[in-house]
Amino acid sequence: MAKFEKANSINEWMDQRLAVNTLKKVMQTEYWIPKDINFLWAMGMVLAATFGILLVSGIFLLMYYKPDVNLAFDSVNYTIMTEVGYGWLWRHIHGVAASLVFLIIYIHMFTGIYYGSYKKGRELIWLSGMLLFVTFSAEAFSGYMLPWGQMSYWAGMVITNLFSGGSLEAYGLVEWIRGDYVPGDAFLTRFFMLHVLLLPLAIIGLIVLHFGTLRIPHVNNQEGAEIDFEEAAELYKAGKVKESKVIPFSPVFLSKDIFVMGVYFILFFYLTFYHFQFAMDPVNFDPADGLKTPAHIYPEWYFLWSYEILRPFSKDLGLIAFGIAQVIFLALPFLDRSPNVAPASRRGLFHIWFWIMLIDMLVLTFMGKLPPQGIWNTIGLVAALTFFALWIALPIITKSEKKL
Amino acid sequence: MSSRRDFMGVALGGFTAVGGLAALYAMKRSWDPLPSVKAAGFTTVDVSAAEPNVLNVEKWRGKPIFVLKKTADMKADDRDIIVGSDRFHVSIGLCTHLGCIPAYVADEFKFKCACHGGEFDASGHEIFGPPPSPLEVPPFKVDGTKIVLGEAGPDYEKMLAAGLTV
């Protein structure tokens, strides 16, 4: 038994047993953030807050949802929406948050790309972040199955069919994933399990890892400048707050984050209360019917760009292109051969690369929503080819980049 | 094995690995389709009252099954099922591209898929668009005027051997 002195306050009592003061220093008051940043640096905490909201609204939906092909549709559209007090609120919050979380993830990603925040010691931040993107995608897809409407069923059918591997015709694998010949009860209950337990656990673990990977290389700054964090921290602690290049994570940086969150939540609740329809596909208000395909099957807006990469090619080529598009962003830190950590505006050709990539993904997103005919087909094909051309060009243009 | 500790380490690691593999197998099996799902996989279709060039859609293993009685002047095909003196086209009604249900356009003797524009002729062969292979013929057995789906009869075995379906 270790020796304990009598504590004079609750804080001291806790500190003796849990080292809460050290913990607070390490995690908050002496976790240093550069000053030279802008509102885009708040997206991480905006994402954390949105995930918290998804968790809370999800818990309330979970109390009335029934994972059974005969009961699921009514438990959502009748019980939760009309009977449960404020059940509609949890559903609309959950749907809007699931959509907005991807908007913020994309902003967060492109901020990282623009400022080179995936290089020179920050590779793991990027990799863990991309793993989060993949698990969030799986989480969104599995959640989309749960209301068991027409879009749930047919999205489930089409997406699980992707695992047949085109000409490999691995239908055994597809049936194994579904637990049935078509999406049925076994399919719904296992995706329910994934959505409410396994994937959220993985997401929470990855968020912890993502924060952990930030600790040693520290957050990047607007100039990509290397900062002597120890020296800057000493200055700050000595009271020379103005001269120091850093601020503590909490309360200083966090208070700014919370301001940005405030602005974000105005948008969030505006959408929740006045424009929730954008996150609710009308086709999904028809119950699932395995003998009737809806006229158009398209994913939610955040998957449209990769869906559009699948579409213009033949089946096998489309699957390969789709597979590459899903994972290619993971390779970004290794395909960017430039030694410079700097905003794209100072990196010559990479600056052009960045904006073409951003515009190309927007074009792919819009084309994914339009019917596959005439000129839209051509634009979609060109945009898909541009996507791959950009990734092939990346190592070449960054290799020839001059050292700043 | 240089020391008792190494031995203990390898023994523990070995047992853990075996147990882990066994657990993985159990997990894989838990995801398999249930026996009741597999056992419910038979459907009997009576085709004695079928009208020519009118598509009937039956349900087998949750999937739509196209049953199309051919008229005398429609092209015969190796994959036709012969019941009495009539020829039938029977296939799983899911587009071989990504699994949407094509619609039958009787005037053109074609199946058209709304999802990505694929087309099949009245014998289920792909004739336009992204589908990479013909509509699949489900396992069947002809029994008088009935077709039993899910049971592989001699005609089906012949088709399978000839590579006409998967």
Coordinates of C-alpha atoms in Angstrom, one line a residue:
Chain A
M1 CA 0.0 0.0 0.0
A2 CA 1.4 3.4 -1.0
K3 CA 1.5 6.2 1.5
F4 CA -1.3 8.7 1.3
E5 CA -1.4 12.1 3.1
K6 CA -4.7 13.5 4.3
A7 CA -6.2 15.5 1.5
N8 CA -7.4 19.1 2.0
S9 CA -9.7 19.4 -1.0
I10 CA -11.6 17.2 -3.4
N11 CA -9.1 18.1 -6.1
E12 CA -6.2 17.1 -3.9
W13 CA -8.0 13.8 -3.0
M14 CA -8.5 13.0 -6.7
D15 CA -5.0 14.1 -7.6
Q16 CA -3.5 11.7 -5.0
R17 CA -5.4 8.8 -6.4
L18 CA -5.6 9.6 -10.2
A19 CA -3.0 12.2 -10.8
V20 CA -5.7 14.5 -12.2
N21 CA -3.5 17.6 -12.2
T22 CA -0.8 15.9 -14.3
L23 CA -3.5 14.6 -16.6
K24 CA -4.9 18.1 -17.0
K25 CA -1.5 19.5 -17.8
V26 CA -0.7 16.8 -20.3
M27 CA -4.1 16.9 -22.1
Q28 CA -5.0 20.5 -21.7
T29 CA -3.1 23.3 -20.2
E30 CA 0.3 22.2 -21.4
Y31 CA -0.7 20.7 -24.7
W32 CA 0.6 23.4 -27.1
I33 CA -1.2 24.6 -30.3
P34 CA 0.5 27.1 -32.7
K35 CA -1.0 30.6 -32.8
D36 CA -0.7 30.8 -36.6
I37 CA -3.9 29.0 -37.5
N38 CA -7.4 29.8 -38.8
F39 CA -10.9 28.6 -38.3
L40 CA -10.2 25.5 -40.4
W41 CA -8.2 24.2 -37.5
A42 CA -11.5 23.9 -35.5
M43 CA -12.9 21.2 -37.8
G44 CA -11.4 18.4 -35.6
M45 CA -13.4 19.5 -32.6
V46 CA -16.4 20.2 -34.7
L47 CA -16.2 16.6 -35.8
A48 CA -15.8 15.3 -32.2
A49 CA -18.9 17.3 -31.2
T50 CA -20.9 16.0 -34.1
F51 CA -19.9 12.4 -33.3
G52 CA -21.1 13.1 -29.7
I53 CA -24.4 14.2 -31.0
L54 CA -24.7 11.1 -33.2
L55 CA -24.0 9.0 -30.2
V56 CA -26.6 10.7 -28.0
S57 CA -29.4 10.8 -30.6
G58 CA -28.5 7.2 -31.6
I59 CA -29.0 6.0 -28.0
F60 CA -32.5 7.4 -28.0
L61 CA -33.4 5.9 -31.4
L62 CA -32.0 2.5 -30.1
M63 CA -34.6 2.4 -27.4
Y64 CA -37.5 2.0 -29.9
Y65 CA -35.9 0.6 -33.0
K66 CA -36.6 -3.0 -33.8
P67 CA -34.1 -4.9 -35.9
D68 CA -36.5 -7.3 -37.7
V69 CA -37.5 -7.2 -41.3
N70 CA -41.2 -7.2 -40.4
L71 CA -41.0 -4.6 -37.6
A72 CA -38.1 -2.3 -38.6
F73 CA -39.9 0.0 -41.0
D74 CA -42.8 0.7 -38.7
S75 CA -40.6 1.0 -35.6
V76 CA -38.9 3.9 -37.4
N77 CA -41.6 5.5 -39.4
Y78 CA -44.5 4.9 -37.1
T79 CA -43.3 4.4 -33.5
I80 CA -40.3 6.8 -33.4
M81 CA -41.7 9.4 -35.8
T82 CA -45.3 9.6 -34.4
E83 CA -45.5 8.0 -31.0
V84 CA -42.3 8.6 -29.1
G85 CA -42.2 12.0 -27.5
Y86 CA -39.6 14.0 -29.6
G87 CA -38.7 10.8 -31.4
W88 CA -38.8 12.8 -34.7
L89 CA -36.2 15.2 -33.2
W90 CA -33.7 12.4 -32.5
R91 CA -34.2 10.9 -36.0
H92 CA -33.8 14.3 -37.7
I93 CA -30.7 15.1 -35.6
H94 CA -29.3 11.7 -36.4
G95 CA -29.9 12.0 -40.1
V96 CA -28.7 15.6 -40.4
A97 CA -25.6 14.9 -38.3
A98 CA -24.7 11.8 -40.4
S99 CA -24.8 14.0 -43.5
L100 CA -23.0 17.0 -42.0
V101 CA -20.3 14.8 -40.4
F102 CA -19.2 14.0 -44.0
L103 CA -19.2 17.6 -45.1
I104 CA -16.9 18.5 -42.2
I105 CA -14.7 15.4 -42.8
Y106 CA -14.2 16.5 -46.4
I107 CA -13.3 20.1 -45.3
H108 CA -11.0 18.6 -42.6
M109 CA -9.3 16.4 -45.3
F110 CA -8.9 19.1 -47.9
T111 CA -7.5 21.5 -45.2
G112 CA -4.9 18.8 -44.4
I113 CA -4.1 18.4 -48.1
Y114 CA -3.8 22.2 -48.7
Y115 CA -1.4 22.9 -45.8
G116 CA 0.6 19.7 -46.2
S117 CA -0.4 18.4 -42.8
Y118 CA 0.3 14.8 -43.7
K119 CA 4.1 15.1 -44.1
K120 CA 7.3 14.8 -42.2
G121 CA 6.2 13.1 -39.0
R122 CA 2.5 13.7 -39.5
E123 CA 1.9 10.6 -41.8
L124 CA 0.2 8.7 -39.0
I125 CA -2.2 11.5 -38.4
W126 CA -3.3 11.3 -42.0
L127 CA -3.5 7.5 -42.0
S128 CA -5.5 7.3 -38.8
G129 CA -7.8 10.0 -40.2
M130 CA -8.3 8.1 -43.4
L131 CA -9.1 5.0 -41.4
L132 CA -11.7 7.1 -39.6
F133 CA -13.2 8.1 -43.0
V134 CA -13.5 4.5 -44.0
T135 CA -15.1 3.4 -40.7
F136 CA -17.5 6.4 -40.8
S137 CA -18.4 5.3 -44.4
A138 CA -19.2 1.8 -43.1
E139 CA -21.1 3.3 -40.2
A140 CA -23.2 5.5 -42.5
F141 CA -23.9 2.6 -44.9
S142 CA -24.9 0.2 -42.1
G143 CA -27.1 2.9 -40.5
Y144 CA -28.8 3.4 -43.9
M145 CA -30.0 -0.2 -43.9
L146 CA -31.9 0.1 -40.6
P147 CA -35.1 1.8 -41.6
W148 CA -35.6 -1.1 -44.1
G149 CA -37.1 1.1 -46.9
Q150 CA -36.7 0.6 -50.6
M151 CA -33.4 2.5 -50.7
S152 CA -32.1 0.6 -47.7
Y153 CA -32.8 -2.7 -49.3
W154 CA -31.5 -1.9 -52.8
A155 CA -28.5 -0.1 -51.6
G156 CA -27.8 -3.2 -49.5
M157 CA -28.3 -5.4 -52.5
V158 CA -26.0 -3.3 -54.8
I159 CA -23.2 -2.7 -52.3
T160 CA -23.0 -6.3 -51.1
N161 CA -23.0 -7.4 -54.8
L162 CA -19.8 -5.4 -55.2
F163 CA -18.1 -8.1 -53.1
S164 CA -18.7 -10.7 -55.8
G165 CA -15.7 -9.1 -57.5
G166 CA -17.1 -8.8 -61.0
S167 CA -16.0 -11.7 -63.1
L168 CA -14.7 -13.5 -60.1
E169 CA -18.4 -14.3 -59.4
A170 CA -17.7 -14.8 -55.7
Y171 CA -21.5 -15.1 -54.9
G172 CA -20.6 -17.4 -52.0
L173 CA -18.8 -14.5 -50.3
V174 CA -21.8 -12.2 -51.0
E175 CA -24.2 -14.7 -49.5
W176 CA -21.9 -15.1 -46.5
I177 CA -21.8 -11.4 -45.9
R178 CA -25.7 -11.3 -46.1
G179 CA -26.3 -14.5 -44.3
D180 CA -29.0 -15.1 -46.9
Y181 CA -29.4 -15.2 -50.7
V182 CA -30.8 -11.7 -50.6
P183 CA -30.7 -9.0 -47.9
G184 CA -33.1 -10.4 -45.3
D185 CA -33.4 -10.8 -41.6
A186 CA -29.9 -12.1 -40.9
F187 CA -28.6 -9.2 -43.0
L188 CA -30.5 -6.6 -41.1
T189 CA -29.6 -7.9 -37.6
R190 CA -25.9 -8.1 -38.4
F191 CA -25.8 -4.7 -39.9
F192 CA -27.7 -3.5 -36.9
M193 CA -24.9 -5.0 -34.7
L194 CA -22.2 -3.4 -36.8
H195 CA -24.0 0.0 -36.7
V196 CA -24.6 0.2 -32.9
L197 CA -21.7 -1.7 -31.5
L198 CA -18.7 -2.9 -33.5
L199 CA -18.2 0.2 -35.8
P200 CA -18.8 2.8 -33.1
L201 CA -16.2 1.0 -30.9
A202 CA -13.8 1.0 -33.8
I203 CA -14.5 4.7 -34.4
I204 CA -13.9 5.6 -30.7
G205 CA -10.7 3.7 -30.7
L206 CA -9.5 5.4 -33.9
I207 CA -10.4 8.8 -32.6
V208 CA -8.2 8.1 -29.6
L209 CA -5.4 7.0 -32.0
H210 CA -6.0 10.0 -34.2
F211 CA -5.5 12.4 -31.1
G212 CA -2.5 10.3 -30.1
T213 CA -0.8 10.7 -33.4
L214 CA -1.1 14.5 -33.1
R215 CA 0.7 14.7 -29.8
I216 CA 4.4 14.4 -30.9
P217 CA 4.4 16.1 -34.3
H218 CA 1.9 18.7 -33.0
V219 CA -0.8 20.5 -35.0
N220 CA 0.5 22.1 -38.3
N221 CA 0.3 25.8 -38.8
Q222 CA -0.6 28.1 -41.7
E223 CA 3.0 28.5 -42.9
G224 CA 4.0 24.9 -42.3
A225 CA 6.7 26.4 -40.1
E226 CA 8.8 24.2 -37.8
I227 CA 8.3 25.5 -34.2
D228 CA 10.5 24.8 -31.2
F229 CA 7.5 23.9 -29.0
E230 CA 9.6 23.6 -25.8
E231 CA 11.1 27.1 -26.2
A232 CA 7.7 28.6 -27.1
A233 CA 6.1 26.8 -24.2
E234 CA 8.7 28.2 -21.8
L235 CA 8.0 31.7 -23.1
Y236 CA 4.3 31.2 -22.6
K237 CA 4.7 29.8 -19.1
A238 CA 7.0 32.7 -18.2
G239 CA 4.1 35.1 -18.9
K240 CA 5.4 36.3 -22.3
V241 CA 2.1 35.3 -23.9
K242 CA 2.5 37.7 -26.8
E243 CA 6.0 36.7 -27.8
S244 CA 5.3 33.0 -27.6
K245 CA 4.2 31.2 -30.8
V246 CA 1.9 28.9 -29.0
I247 CA -1.2 28.7 -26.9
P248 CA -2.5 26.0 -24.6
F249 CA -5.1 23.6 -26.0
S250 CA -7.4 24.4 -23.1
P251 CA -8.8 26.9 -22.3
V252 CA -7.3 29.1 -25.0
F253 CA -7.6 27.2 -28.3
L254 CA -10.7 25.4 -27.2
S255 CA -12.6 28.7 -26.6
K256 CA -11.9 29.6 -30.2
D257 CA -13.0 26.1 -31.3
I258 CA -16.2 26.6 -29.3
F259 CA -16.9 29.8 -31.1
V260 CA -16.6 28.0 -34.5
M261 CA -18.8 25.2 -33.1
G262 CA -21.4 27.8 -32.2
V263 CA -21.5 29.0 -35.8
Y264 CA -21.6 25.4 -37.0
F265 CA -24.5 24.5 -34.7
I266 CA -26.6 27.4 -36.0
L267 CA -26.4 25.7 -39.5
F268 CA -26.8 22.3 -37.9
F269 CA -30.1 23.1 -36.1
Y270 CA -31.4 25.2 -38.9
L271 CA -31.1 22.1 -41.1
T272 CA -32.5 19.9 -38.3
F273 CA -35.6 21.9 -37.9
Y274 CA -36.3 23.4 -41.3
H275 CA -34.5 21.4 -43.9
F276 CA -34.2 17.8 -42.5
Q277 CA -35.7 16.4 -45.8
F278 CA -32.3 16.7 -47.5
A279 CA -31.1 13.9 -45.4
M280 CA -34.3 11.8 -45.9
D281 CA -34.6 10.1 -49.3
P282 CA -38.4 10.0 -50.2
V283 CA -37.9 6.5 -51.8
N284 CA -36.9 5.2 -48.5
F285 CA -40.4 5.9 -47.1
D286 CA -41.6 2.9 -49.2
P287 CA -41.1 -0.4 -47.3
A288 CA -38.4 -2.7 -48.7
D289 CA -39.6 -4.9 -51.6
G290 CA -37.3 -7.5 -53.0
L291 CA -39.4 -7.8 -56.2
K292 CA -39.4 -4.1 -57.2
T293 CA -36.3 -2.1 -58.0
P294 CA -36.7 1.7 -57.6
A295 CA -36.3 3.6 -60.9
H296 CA -33.1 5.2 -59.8
I297 CA -30.7 4.0 -57.2
Y298 CA -28.1 6.5 -56.0
P299 CA -26.2 6.8 -52.7
E300 CA -26.2 9.7 -50.3
W301 CA -24.4 12.8 -51.6
Y302 CA -21.2 12.0 -49.7
F303 CA -20.6 8.8 -51.6
L304 CA -21.6 10.2 -55.1
W305 CA -18.0 10.9 -56.2
S306 CA -16.8 7.3 -55.7
Y307 CA -20.1 6.0 -57.1
E308 CA -19.5 8.1 -60.3
I309 CA -16.0 6.5 -60.6
L310 CA -17.7 3.1 -60.6
R311 CA -20.3 4.0 -63.2
P312 CA -18.7 5.0 -66.5
F313 CA -16.5 1.9 -66.9
S314 CA -17.3 -1.8 -67.7
K315 CA -18.1 -3.9 -64.7
D316 CA -14.6 -5.2 -63.8
L317 CA -12.8 -2.0 -64.7
G318 CA -15.4 0.0 -62.7
L319 CA -14.9 -2.2 -59.7
I320 CA -11.1 -1.9 -59.8
A321 CA -11.4 1.9 -60.3
F322 CA -13.9 2.1 -57.4
G323 CA -11.6 0.0 -55.2
I324 CA -8.6 2.2 -55.9
A325 CA -10.6 5.4 -55.4
Q326 CA -11.6 4.1 -51.9
V327 CA -8.0 3.6 -50.7
I328 CA -5.8 6.0 -52.8
F329 CA -6.1 8.9 -50.4
L330 CA -4.4 6.7 -47.8
A331 CA -1.3 6.8 -50.0
L332 CA -1.1 10.6 -50.1
P333 CA 1.8 11.0 -47.7
F334 CA 3.9 8.6 -49.8
L335 CA 2.9 9.8 -53.2
D336 CA 3.7 13.5 -52.4
R337 CA 7.5 13.4 -52.9
S338 CA 8.1 17.1 -52.1
P339 CA 10.2 17.9 -49.0
N340 CA 8.2 21.1 -48.4
V341 CA 5.6 21.4 -45.7
A342 CA 3.9 24.6 -46.8
P343 CA 0.5 25.8 -47.9
A344 CA -0.4 24.8 -51.5
S345 CA -0.3 28.4 -52.6
R346 CA 3.5 28.4 -52.2
R347 CA 4.1 25.0 -53.9
G348 CA 3.8 25.8 -57.6
L349 CA 2.3 22.9 -59.6
F350 CA 0.9 21.3 -56.5
H351 CA -1.3 24.4 -56.0
I352 CA -2.9 23.7 -59.4
W353 CA -3.1 20.0 -58.5
F354 CA -5.0 20.8 -55.3
W355 CA -7.7 22.9 -57.0
I356 CA -8.2 20.6 -59.9
M357 CA -8.6 17.7 -57.5
L358 CA -11.1 19.6 -55.4
I359 CA -13.1 20.7 -58.5
D360 CA -12.9 17.2 -60.0
M361 CA -14.4 15.7 -56.9
L362 CA -17.2 18.2 -57.0
V363 CA -17.9 17.5 -60.6
L364 CA -17.9 13.7 -59.9
T365 CA -20.4 14.4 -57.0
F366 CA -22.8 16.3 -59.3
M367 CA -22.5 13.8 -62.1
G368 CA -23.2 10.9 -59.7
K369 CA -26.6 12.4 -59.0
L370 CA -27.5 13.0 -62.7
P371 CA -29.0 10.2 -64.8
P372 CA -26.3 8.3 -66.8
Q373 CA -27.1 9.6 -70.3
G374 CA -25.8 11.8 -73.1
I375 CA -23.3 14.5 -72.2
W376 CA -23.5 13.7 -68.4
N377 CA -21.9 10.3 -69.2
T378 CA -19.0 12.0 -71.1
I379 CA -18.4 14.5 -68.4
G380 CA -18.5 11.8 -65.8
L381 CA -16.0 9.7 -67.7
V382 CA -13.6 12.6 -68.2
A383 CA -13.9 13.5 -64.5
A384 CA -13.2 9.9 -63.5
L385 CA -10.2 9.7 -65.8
T386 CA -9.0 13.1 -64.5
F387 CA -9.1 11.7 -60.9
F388 CA -6.7 8.9 -61.8
A389 CA -4.5 11.1 -63.9
L390 CA -4.1 13.5 -61.0
W391 CA -2.9 10.6 -58.7
I392 CA -0.4 9.5 -61.4
A393 CA 0.8 13.0 -61.8
L394 CA 1.2 13.7 -58.1
P395 CA 4.6 12.0 -57.5
I396 CA 6.0 13.5 -60.7
I397 CA 5.0 17.1 -60.0
T398 CA 6.0 17.0 -56.3
K399 CA 9.3 15.4 -57.1
S400 CA 10.3 18.3 -59.3
E401 CA 9.1 20.8 -56.8
K402 CA 11.8 23.3 -55.7
K403 CA 12.8 23.2 -52.0
L404 CA 11.5 26.3 -50.3
Chain B
M1 CA 14.6 -23.5 -26.5
S2 CA 17.2 -21.8 -24.4
S3 CA 15.3 -21.4 -21.2
R4 CA 12.2 -22.3 -19.4
R5 CA 10.8 -18.8 -20.0
D6 CA 11.2 -19.1 -23.7
F7 CA 9.4 -22.5 -23.5
M8 CA 6.6 -21.0 -21.5
G9 CA 6.3 -18.1 -23.9
V10 CA 6.2 -20.3 -27.0
A11 CA 3.7 -22.7 -25.3
L12 CA 1.4 -19.9 -24.3
G13 CA 1.7 -18.2 -27.7
G14 CA 1.0 -21.5 -29.5
F15 CA -2.1 -22.3 -27.4
T16 CA -3.4 -18.8 -27.9
A17 CA -2.9 -18.9 -31.6
V18 CA -4.7 -22.3 -31.9
G19 CA -7.5 -20.9 -29.7
G20 CA -7.6 -17.7 -31.8
L21 CA -7.9 -19.7 -35.0
A22 CA -10.7 -21.8 -33.6
A23 CA -12.5 -18.7 -32.5
L24 CA -12.1 -17.2 -36.0
Y25 CA -13.6 -20.3 -37.5
A26 CA -16.6 -20.1 -35.1
M27 CA -17.0 -16.4 -36.0
K28 CA -17.0 -17.3 -39.7
R29 CA -19.6 -20.0 -39.2
S30 CA -21.8 -17.6 -37.2
W31 CA -22.0 -15.4 -40.3
D32 CA -23.0 -18.3 -42.6
P33 CA -26.6 -18.5 -43.9
L34 CA -28.7 -20.4 -41.3
P35 CA -29.9 -24.0 -42.1
S36 CA -33.5 -22.7 -42.1
V37 CA -32.6 -20.1 -44.7
K38 CA -31.0 -22.7 -46.9
A39 CA -33.8 -25.3 -46.4
A40 CA -36.5 -22.7 -47.4
G41 CA -34.8 -22.6 -50.8
F42 CA -37.4 -24.5 -52.9
T43 CA -40.3 -23.1 -55.0
T44 CA -42.6 -25.0 -57.2
V45 CA -44.1 -23.2 -60.2
D46 CA -47.0 -24.7 -62.2
V47 CA -46.6 -23.5 -65.8
S48 CA -49.6 -25.3 -67.4
A49 CA -51.7 -22.0 -67.5
A50 CA -48.9 -19.7 -68.7
E51 CA -49.6 -17.3 -71.6
P52 CA -47.0 -16.9 -74.3
N53 CA -44.8 -13.8 -74.3
V54 CA -46.3 -12.7 -70.9
L55 CA -43.7 -12.5 -68.1
N56 CA -44.5 -14.2 -64.8
V57 CA -42.4 -13.2 -61.9
E58 CA -42.1 -15.8 -59.1
K59 CA -40.1 -15.6 -55.9
W60 CA -37.4 -18.1 -55.0
R61 CA -34.9 -17.6 -52.2
G62 CA -36.1 -14.0 -51.9
K63 CA -35.1 -13.3 -55.5
P64 CA -37.4 -12.6 -58.4
I65 CA -37.6 -15.5 -61.0
F66 CA -38.6 -14.7 -64.6
V67 CA -40.8 -17.3 -66.2
L68 CA -41.5 -16.5 -69.9
K69 CA -43.3 -18.9 -72.2
K70 CA -42.0 -18.4 -75.7
T71 CA -44.2 -18.1 -78.7
A72 CA -43.6 -20.5 -81.6
D73 CA -41.8 -17.8 -83.7
M74 CA -39.5 -16.6 -80.8
K75 CA -35.9 -17.8 -81.2
A76 CA -35.1 -21.1 -79.5
D77 CA -32.1 -21.2 -77.2
D78 CA -30.0 -23.8 -75.5
R79 CA -31.1 -22.5 -72.2
D80 CA -34.8 -22.9 -72.8
I81 CA -36.6 -25.2 -70.5
I82 CA -38.9 -27.6 -72.3
V83 CA -42.1 -28.5 -70.5
G84 CA -44.3 -30.8 -72.5
S85 CA -44.3 -29.1 -76.0
D86 CA -43.6 -25.6 -74.8
R87 CA -40.4 -23.7 -74.5
F88 CA -39.8 -21.5 -71.4
H89 CA -37.2 -19.0 -70.5
V90 CA -36.6 -19.2 -66.8
S91 CA -33.9 -17.0 -65.1
I92 CA -33.0 -15.2 -61.9
G93 CA -34.5 -11.7 -62.5
L94 CA -31.5 -9.8 -61.3
C95 CA -29.3 -7.8 -63.7
T96 CA -25.9 -9.4 -63.7
H97 CA -24.3 -6.0 -63.5
L98 CA -25.3 -5.0 -59.9
G99 CA -28.5 -6.8 -59.1
C100 CA -31.4 -4.5 -60.1
I101 CA -34.6 -6.1 -61.6
P102 CA -34.9 -5.6 -65.3
A103 CA -38.4 -5.0 -66.8
Y104 CA -39.8 -7.0 -69.7
V105 CA -40.8 -5.1 -72.8
A106 CA -43.0 -7.6 -74.6
D107 CA -43.2 -5.6 -77.9
E108 CA -39.4 -5.7 -78.3
F109 CA -38.9 -9.1 -76.7
K110 CA -36.3 -7.5 -74.4
F111 CA -35.5 -7.2 -70.7
K112 CA -34.4 -3.6 -69.9
C113 CA -32.7 -2.6 -66.6
A114 CA -33.5 0.9 -65.4
C115 CA -30.4 1.2 -63.1
H116 CA -27.6 1.4 -65.6
G117 CA -29.3 0.8 -68.9
G118 CA -28.4 -2.9 -69.5
E119 CA -30.5 -5.0 -71.9
F120 CA -31.1 -8.7 -72.4
D121 CA -32.9 -10.6 -75.1
A122 CA -35.9 -12.9 -74.4
S123 CA -33.4 -15.8 -73.8
G124 CA -31.6 -13.7 -71.1
H125 CA -28.5 -13.0 -73.2
E126 CA -26.9 -9.6 -72.6
I127 CA -27.2 -7.4 -75.8
F128 CA -26.5 -3.9 -74.5
G129 CA -24.8 -1.9 -71.7
P130 CA -22.8 -2.9 -68.7
P131 CA -24.1 -6.5 -67.9
P132 CA -21.1 -8.8 -68.3
S133 CA -23.0 -12.1 -68.5
P134 CA -26.5 -13.5 -69.3
L135 CA -29.2 -13.7 -66.7
E136 CA -28.6 -16.8 -64.6
V137 CA -30.7 -19.9 -64.8
P138 CA -31.6 -21.1 -61.3
P139 CA -31.3 -24.8 -60.4
F140 CA -34.5 -26.4 -61.7
K141 CA -36.2 -29.8 -62.2
V142 CA -39.1 -30.3 -64.6
D143 CA -41.8 -32.4 -62.9
G144 CA -44.8 -32.9 -65.2
T145 CA -46.3 -29.4 -65.8
K146 CA -44.4 -28.0 -62.9
I147 CA -40.9 -26.6 -62.5
V148 CA -39.2 -27.1 -59.1
L149 CA -36.7 -24.3 -58.4
G150 CA -33.8 -25.0 -56.1
E151 CA -33.5 -28.7 -57.1
A152 CA -30.9 -29.5 -59.8
G153 CA -32.6 -31.9 -62.3
P154 CA -30.9 -33.6 -65.3
D155 CA -31.6 -30.7 -67.8
Y156 CA -30.1 -28.2 -65.4
E157 CA -27.0 -30.4 -64.9
K158 CA -26.6 -30.5 -68.6
M159 CA -26.7 -26.7 -68.9
L160 CA -24.3 -26.4 -66.0
A161 CA -21.9 -28.9 -67.6
A162 CA -22.1 -26.9 -70.9
G163 CA -21.3 -23.7 -69.1
L164 CA -24.6 -22.1 -70.0
T165 CA -25.2 -20.8 -66.4
V166 CA -23.2 -20.6 -63.2

